Structure formats: C-alpha cells, structure tokens
CSV table of C-alpha atoms and ligand atoms in Angstrom, one decimal:
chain,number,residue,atom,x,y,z
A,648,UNK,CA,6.3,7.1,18.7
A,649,UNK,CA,2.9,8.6,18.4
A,650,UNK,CA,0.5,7.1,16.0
A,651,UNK,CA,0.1,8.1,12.4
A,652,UNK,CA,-3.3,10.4,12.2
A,653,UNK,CA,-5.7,8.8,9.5
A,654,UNK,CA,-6.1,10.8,6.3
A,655,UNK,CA,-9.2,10.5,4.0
A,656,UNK,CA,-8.0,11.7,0.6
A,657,UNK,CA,-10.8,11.9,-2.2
A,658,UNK,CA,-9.4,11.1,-6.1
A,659,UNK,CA,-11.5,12.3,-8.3
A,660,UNK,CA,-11.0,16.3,-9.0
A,661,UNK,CA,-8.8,16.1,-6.2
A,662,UNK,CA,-5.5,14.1,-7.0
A,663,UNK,CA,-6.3,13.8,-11.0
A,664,UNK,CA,-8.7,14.7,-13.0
A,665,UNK,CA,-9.9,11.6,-15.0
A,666,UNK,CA,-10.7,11.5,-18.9
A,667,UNK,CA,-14.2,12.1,-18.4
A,668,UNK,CA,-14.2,15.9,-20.2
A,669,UNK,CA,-12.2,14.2,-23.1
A,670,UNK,CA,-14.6,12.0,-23.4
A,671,UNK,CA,-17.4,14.6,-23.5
A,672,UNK,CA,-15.5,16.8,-25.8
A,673,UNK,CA,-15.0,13.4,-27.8
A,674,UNK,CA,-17.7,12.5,-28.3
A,675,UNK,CA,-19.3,16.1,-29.0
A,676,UNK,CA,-16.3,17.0,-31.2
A,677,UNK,CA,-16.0,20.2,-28.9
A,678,UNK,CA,-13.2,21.9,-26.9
A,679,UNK,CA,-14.6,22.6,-23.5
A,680,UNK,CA,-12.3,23.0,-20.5
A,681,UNK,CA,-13.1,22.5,-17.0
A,682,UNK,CA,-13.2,26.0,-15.9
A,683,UNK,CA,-16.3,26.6,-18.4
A,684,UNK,CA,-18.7,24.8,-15.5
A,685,UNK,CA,-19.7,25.8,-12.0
A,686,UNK,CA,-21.7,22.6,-11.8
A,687,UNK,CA,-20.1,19.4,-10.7
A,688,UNK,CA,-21.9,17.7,-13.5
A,689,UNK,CA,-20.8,18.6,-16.7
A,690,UNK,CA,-22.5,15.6,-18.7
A,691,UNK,CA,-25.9,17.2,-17.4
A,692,UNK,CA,-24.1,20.5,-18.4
A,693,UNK,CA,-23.8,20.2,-22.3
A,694,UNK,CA,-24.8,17.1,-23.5
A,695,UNK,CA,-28.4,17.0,-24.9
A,696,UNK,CA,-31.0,14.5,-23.2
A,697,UNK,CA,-31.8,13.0,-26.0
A,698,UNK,CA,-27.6,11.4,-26.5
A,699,UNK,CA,-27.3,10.6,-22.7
A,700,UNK,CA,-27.6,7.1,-23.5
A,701,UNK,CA,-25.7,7.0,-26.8
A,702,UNK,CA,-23.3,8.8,-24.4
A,703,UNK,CA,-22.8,6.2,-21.5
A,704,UNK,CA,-22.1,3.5,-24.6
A,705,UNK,CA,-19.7,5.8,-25.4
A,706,UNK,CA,-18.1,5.5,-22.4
A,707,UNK,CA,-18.4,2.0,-21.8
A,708,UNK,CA,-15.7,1.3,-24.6
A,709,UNK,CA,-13.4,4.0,-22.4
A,710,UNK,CA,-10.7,3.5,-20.0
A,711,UNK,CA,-10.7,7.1,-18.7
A,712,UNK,CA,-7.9,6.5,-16.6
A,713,UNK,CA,-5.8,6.1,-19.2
A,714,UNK,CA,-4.7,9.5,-19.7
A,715,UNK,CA,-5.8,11.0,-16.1
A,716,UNK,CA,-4.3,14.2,-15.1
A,717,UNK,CA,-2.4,14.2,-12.1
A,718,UNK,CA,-2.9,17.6,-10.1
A,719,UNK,CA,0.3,19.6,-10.2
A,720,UNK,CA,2.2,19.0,-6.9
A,721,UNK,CA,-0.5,15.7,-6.1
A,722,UNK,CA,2.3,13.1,-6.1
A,723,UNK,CA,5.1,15.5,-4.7
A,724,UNK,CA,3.1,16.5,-1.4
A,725,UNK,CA,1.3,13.0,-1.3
A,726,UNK,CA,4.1,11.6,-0.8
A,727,UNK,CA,5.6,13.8,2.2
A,728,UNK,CA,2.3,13.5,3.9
A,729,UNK,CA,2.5,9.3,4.0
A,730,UNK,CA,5.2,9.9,6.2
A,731,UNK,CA,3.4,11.3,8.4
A,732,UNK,CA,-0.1,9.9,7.5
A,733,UNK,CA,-2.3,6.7,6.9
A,734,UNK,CA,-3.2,8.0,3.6
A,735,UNK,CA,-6.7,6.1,2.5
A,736,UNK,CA,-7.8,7.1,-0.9
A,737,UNK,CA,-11.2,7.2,-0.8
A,738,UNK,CA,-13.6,7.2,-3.9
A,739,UNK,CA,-16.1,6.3,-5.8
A,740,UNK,CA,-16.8,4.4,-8.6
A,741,UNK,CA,-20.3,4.5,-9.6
A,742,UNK,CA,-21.3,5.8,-13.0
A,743,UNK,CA,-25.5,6.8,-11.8
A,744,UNK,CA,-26.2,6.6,-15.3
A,745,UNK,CA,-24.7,3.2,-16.2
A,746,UNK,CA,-24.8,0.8,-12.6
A,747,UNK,CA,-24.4,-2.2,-14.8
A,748,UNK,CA,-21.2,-1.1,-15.8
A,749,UNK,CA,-19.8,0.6,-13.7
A,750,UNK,CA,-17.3,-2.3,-12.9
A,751,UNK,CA,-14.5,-1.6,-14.9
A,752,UNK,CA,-14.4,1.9,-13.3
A,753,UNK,CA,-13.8,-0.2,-10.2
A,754,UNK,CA,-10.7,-1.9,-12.5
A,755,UNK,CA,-9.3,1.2,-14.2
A,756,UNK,CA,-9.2,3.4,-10.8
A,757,UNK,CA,-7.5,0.6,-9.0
A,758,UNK,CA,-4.8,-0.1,-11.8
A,759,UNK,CA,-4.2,3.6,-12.0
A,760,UNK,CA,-3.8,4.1,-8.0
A,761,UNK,CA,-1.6,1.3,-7.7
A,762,UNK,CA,0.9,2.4,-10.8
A,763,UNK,CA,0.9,6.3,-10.0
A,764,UNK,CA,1.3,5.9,-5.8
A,765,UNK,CA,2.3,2.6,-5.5
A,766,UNK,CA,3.8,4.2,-2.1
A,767,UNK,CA,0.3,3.9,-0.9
A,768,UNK,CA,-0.8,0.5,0.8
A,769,UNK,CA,-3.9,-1.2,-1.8
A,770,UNK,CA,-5.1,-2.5,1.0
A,771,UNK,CA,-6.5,1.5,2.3
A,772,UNK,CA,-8.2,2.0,-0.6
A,773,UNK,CA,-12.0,2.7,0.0
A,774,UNK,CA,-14.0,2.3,-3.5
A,775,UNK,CA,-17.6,3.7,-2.1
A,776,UNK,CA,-20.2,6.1,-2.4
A,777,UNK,CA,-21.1,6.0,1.3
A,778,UNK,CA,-17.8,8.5,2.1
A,779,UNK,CA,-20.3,9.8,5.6
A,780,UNK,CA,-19.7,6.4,7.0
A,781,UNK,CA,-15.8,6.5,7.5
A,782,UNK,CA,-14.6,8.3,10.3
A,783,UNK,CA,-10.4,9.5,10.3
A,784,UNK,CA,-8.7,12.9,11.3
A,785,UNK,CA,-8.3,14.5,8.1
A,786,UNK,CA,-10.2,14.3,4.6
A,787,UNK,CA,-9.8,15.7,2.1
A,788,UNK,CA,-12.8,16.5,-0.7
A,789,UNK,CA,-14.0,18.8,-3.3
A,790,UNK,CA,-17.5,18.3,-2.7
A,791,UNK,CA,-18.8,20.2,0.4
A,792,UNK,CA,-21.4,17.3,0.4
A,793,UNK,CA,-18.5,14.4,1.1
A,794,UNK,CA,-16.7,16.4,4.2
A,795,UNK,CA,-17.9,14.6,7.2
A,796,UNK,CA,-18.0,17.6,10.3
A,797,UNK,CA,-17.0,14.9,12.5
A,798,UNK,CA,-13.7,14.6,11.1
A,799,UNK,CA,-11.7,17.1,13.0
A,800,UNK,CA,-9.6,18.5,9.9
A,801,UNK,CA,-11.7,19.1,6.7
A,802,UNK,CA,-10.3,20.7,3.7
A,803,UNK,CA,-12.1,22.0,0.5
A,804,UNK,CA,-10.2,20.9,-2.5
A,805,UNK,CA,-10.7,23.8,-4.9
A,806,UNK,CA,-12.7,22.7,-8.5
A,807,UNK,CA,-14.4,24.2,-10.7
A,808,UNK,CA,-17.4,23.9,-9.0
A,809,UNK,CA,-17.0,25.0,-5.6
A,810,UNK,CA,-15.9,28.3,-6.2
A,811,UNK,CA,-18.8,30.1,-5.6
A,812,UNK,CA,-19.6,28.4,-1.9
A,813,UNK,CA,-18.6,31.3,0.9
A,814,UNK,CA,-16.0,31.6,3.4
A,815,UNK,CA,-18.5,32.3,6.0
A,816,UNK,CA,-20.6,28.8,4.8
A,817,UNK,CA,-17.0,27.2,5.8
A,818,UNK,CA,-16.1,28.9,8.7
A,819,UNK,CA,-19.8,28.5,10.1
A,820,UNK,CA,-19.1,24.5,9.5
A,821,UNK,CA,-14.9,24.4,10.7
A,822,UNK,CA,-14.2,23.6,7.1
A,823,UNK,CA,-10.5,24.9,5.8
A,824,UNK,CA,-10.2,25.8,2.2
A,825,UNK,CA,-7.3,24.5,0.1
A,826,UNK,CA,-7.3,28.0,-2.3
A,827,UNK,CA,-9.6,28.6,-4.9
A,828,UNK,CA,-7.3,27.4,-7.4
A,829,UNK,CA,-6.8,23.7,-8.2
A,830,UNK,CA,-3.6,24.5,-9.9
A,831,UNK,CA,-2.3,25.4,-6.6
A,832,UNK,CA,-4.1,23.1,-4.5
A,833,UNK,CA,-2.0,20.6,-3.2
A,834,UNK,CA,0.6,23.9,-2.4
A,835,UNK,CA,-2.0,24.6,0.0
A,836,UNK,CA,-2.7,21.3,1.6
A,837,UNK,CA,1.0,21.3,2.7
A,838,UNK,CA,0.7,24.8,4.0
A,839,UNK,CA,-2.4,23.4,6.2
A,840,UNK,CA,-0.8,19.6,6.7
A,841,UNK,CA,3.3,20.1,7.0
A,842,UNK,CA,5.5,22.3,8.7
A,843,UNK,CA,9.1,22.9,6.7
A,844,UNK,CA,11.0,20.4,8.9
A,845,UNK,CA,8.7,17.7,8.0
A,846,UNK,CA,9.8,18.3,4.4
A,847,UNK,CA,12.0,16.2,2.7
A,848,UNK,CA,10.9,17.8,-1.2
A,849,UNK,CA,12.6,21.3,-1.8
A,850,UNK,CA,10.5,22.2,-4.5
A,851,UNK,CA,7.5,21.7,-2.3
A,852,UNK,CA,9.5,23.5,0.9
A,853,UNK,CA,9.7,26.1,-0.9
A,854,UNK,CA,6.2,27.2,-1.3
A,855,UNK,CA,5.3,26.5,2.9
A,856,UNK,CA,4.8,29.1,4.5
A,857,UNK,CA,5.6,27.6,7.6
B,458,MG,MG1,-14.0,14.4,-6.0
C-alpha cells in the first residue's frame, strides 16, 4: 500500500475561527465582522494604543475556544482527507502581546482539537510559531508568509486578509488558491485534494468537480 502523504493543516482562520473578534467587539461594545479588515491584525486594526494592555487582561480571563467557529465543510472534508492523509494540525499559540500568558492558549487549542476531531492523532499536533521548519507534502495556510515553497502542494486558505494578494504573486511561487471565499473554502480544498471515488461524504461529493 503506498504511504499516506503528510498534510500540514494550519487552525487558526483556516479550520475555525476562534473568539478573538468577540472578544474585541466585547470588549469595545461594537459589532464588527471579519470581512470589515484586510489586515491579519485586527486588534492593531481598531483598538486604540492606549487600551492594548487593558485589552490583553481582557483576554487573559477568556477561553476563546469556547465558542470557536468551525469553517463550514472543515470537519466534513477533514475527515475524508485522514483517510488518505497524515493530517498534522499545525499552529500557534503565542499571544506577541502577552508571552507570559500565553499558556492557556496552549490548553484551550488542545482541548478544543481533541473534542471537535478527535479522529485526528494528539500526538501530530504541532503547537509552534516556527511553521518554516516542518517539511510534509501538503500545507495548508492562510498566511502567504507560513507556506513553505518547499512543500510540493501549498494552498492559500482564503481570509479576510489575503484577498488582495495576486494570482500571478501565486502562480510566480507554485502556490494554489483555495477560492477567495472562506465560506467555500474547504469545498475547494477537496476539489484540489480528492477525486469523487475517494469520497465517502455525499454532501461534500457533490460539490467536486472531479
Ligand atoms: Mg491561520
């Protein structure tokens, strides 16, 4: 039997969308959605300098993996591609603004992979913000910055924030794009990762295009 390619799957922004905008809107009684940005930051974005820190005790208190969003179709196609992938979620969990701690981010991530794909081996997870150092034959990001070029098969998650970046930037680098939609992202992945007789999931055979 030939051996299972590797798979590099970023979390956040790619397979849920954690309660960090909550928080913000929270904490600055506001209603903000994610497609308001274009920058990855949205803290930097619309909270004033002045309640950064006020902010980041704010946050402290906060489990935002409590109420994560799961993309729509994350779980379904996920779990189709662990049949035919080592699936290694690969993330970090660094808050720059508040190192000391940043340990129960460590906690809540963990304890939120393990209860919502408990299909995929703990032992693959990768908690780090060193993503260049891992080497596989798939990964999957939303930040142009985390896609390793040595990885044969890189796909652009679409966000909010990478919208703008150019087909021809991607072609020029062998990047594939996932959409430009994240509501439809994870339809897209299986159209790049999974022919229809690999599929086991109607709903998500019905959307391949291949
Ligand atoms: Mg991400």
């Amino acid at each position: 039997m030939e051996k299972k390619k590797n798979l590099l799957l970023d979390i956040d922004e790619v397979f849920c969308f954690p309660g960090f905008l909550d928080a913000i809107n929270e904490f600055l009684e506001s209603n903000y959605v994610l497609d308001d940005f274009s920058d990855y930051y949205i803290d930097e974005a619309v909270i004033p300098q002045e309640r950064f820190n006020e902010f980041n005790k704010f946050l402290d208190s906060r489990n935002l993996y409590e109420n994560a969003q799961i993309l729509p179709y994350a779980k379904e196609v996920l779990k189709e591609l662990d049949f035919i992938y080592n699936i290694y979620p690969c993330s970090s969990c660094i808050n720059p603004f508040n190192i000391i701690g940043s340990g129960r981010l460590f906690a809540d991530k963990y304890n939120f992979l393990i209860s919502t794909i408990p299909f995929i081996e703990p032992e693959h997870f990768i908690f780090t913000n060193a993503k260049y150092l891992f080497k596989a034959d798939i990964q999957i990001d939303d930040r142009l910055s985390n896609l390793n070029e040595n990885i044969e098969t890189c796909i652009l998650f679409p966000s909010y924030h990478n919208k703008t970046i150019s087909n021809d930037e991607l072609i020029k680098r062998g990047i594939l794009r996932a959409g430009y939609d994240w509501r439809t992202g994870w339809l897209e992945v299986a159209n790049i990762l999974l022919d229809q007789s690999q599929i086991k999931d109607d709903k998500i055979k019905r959307y391949l295009k291949k």
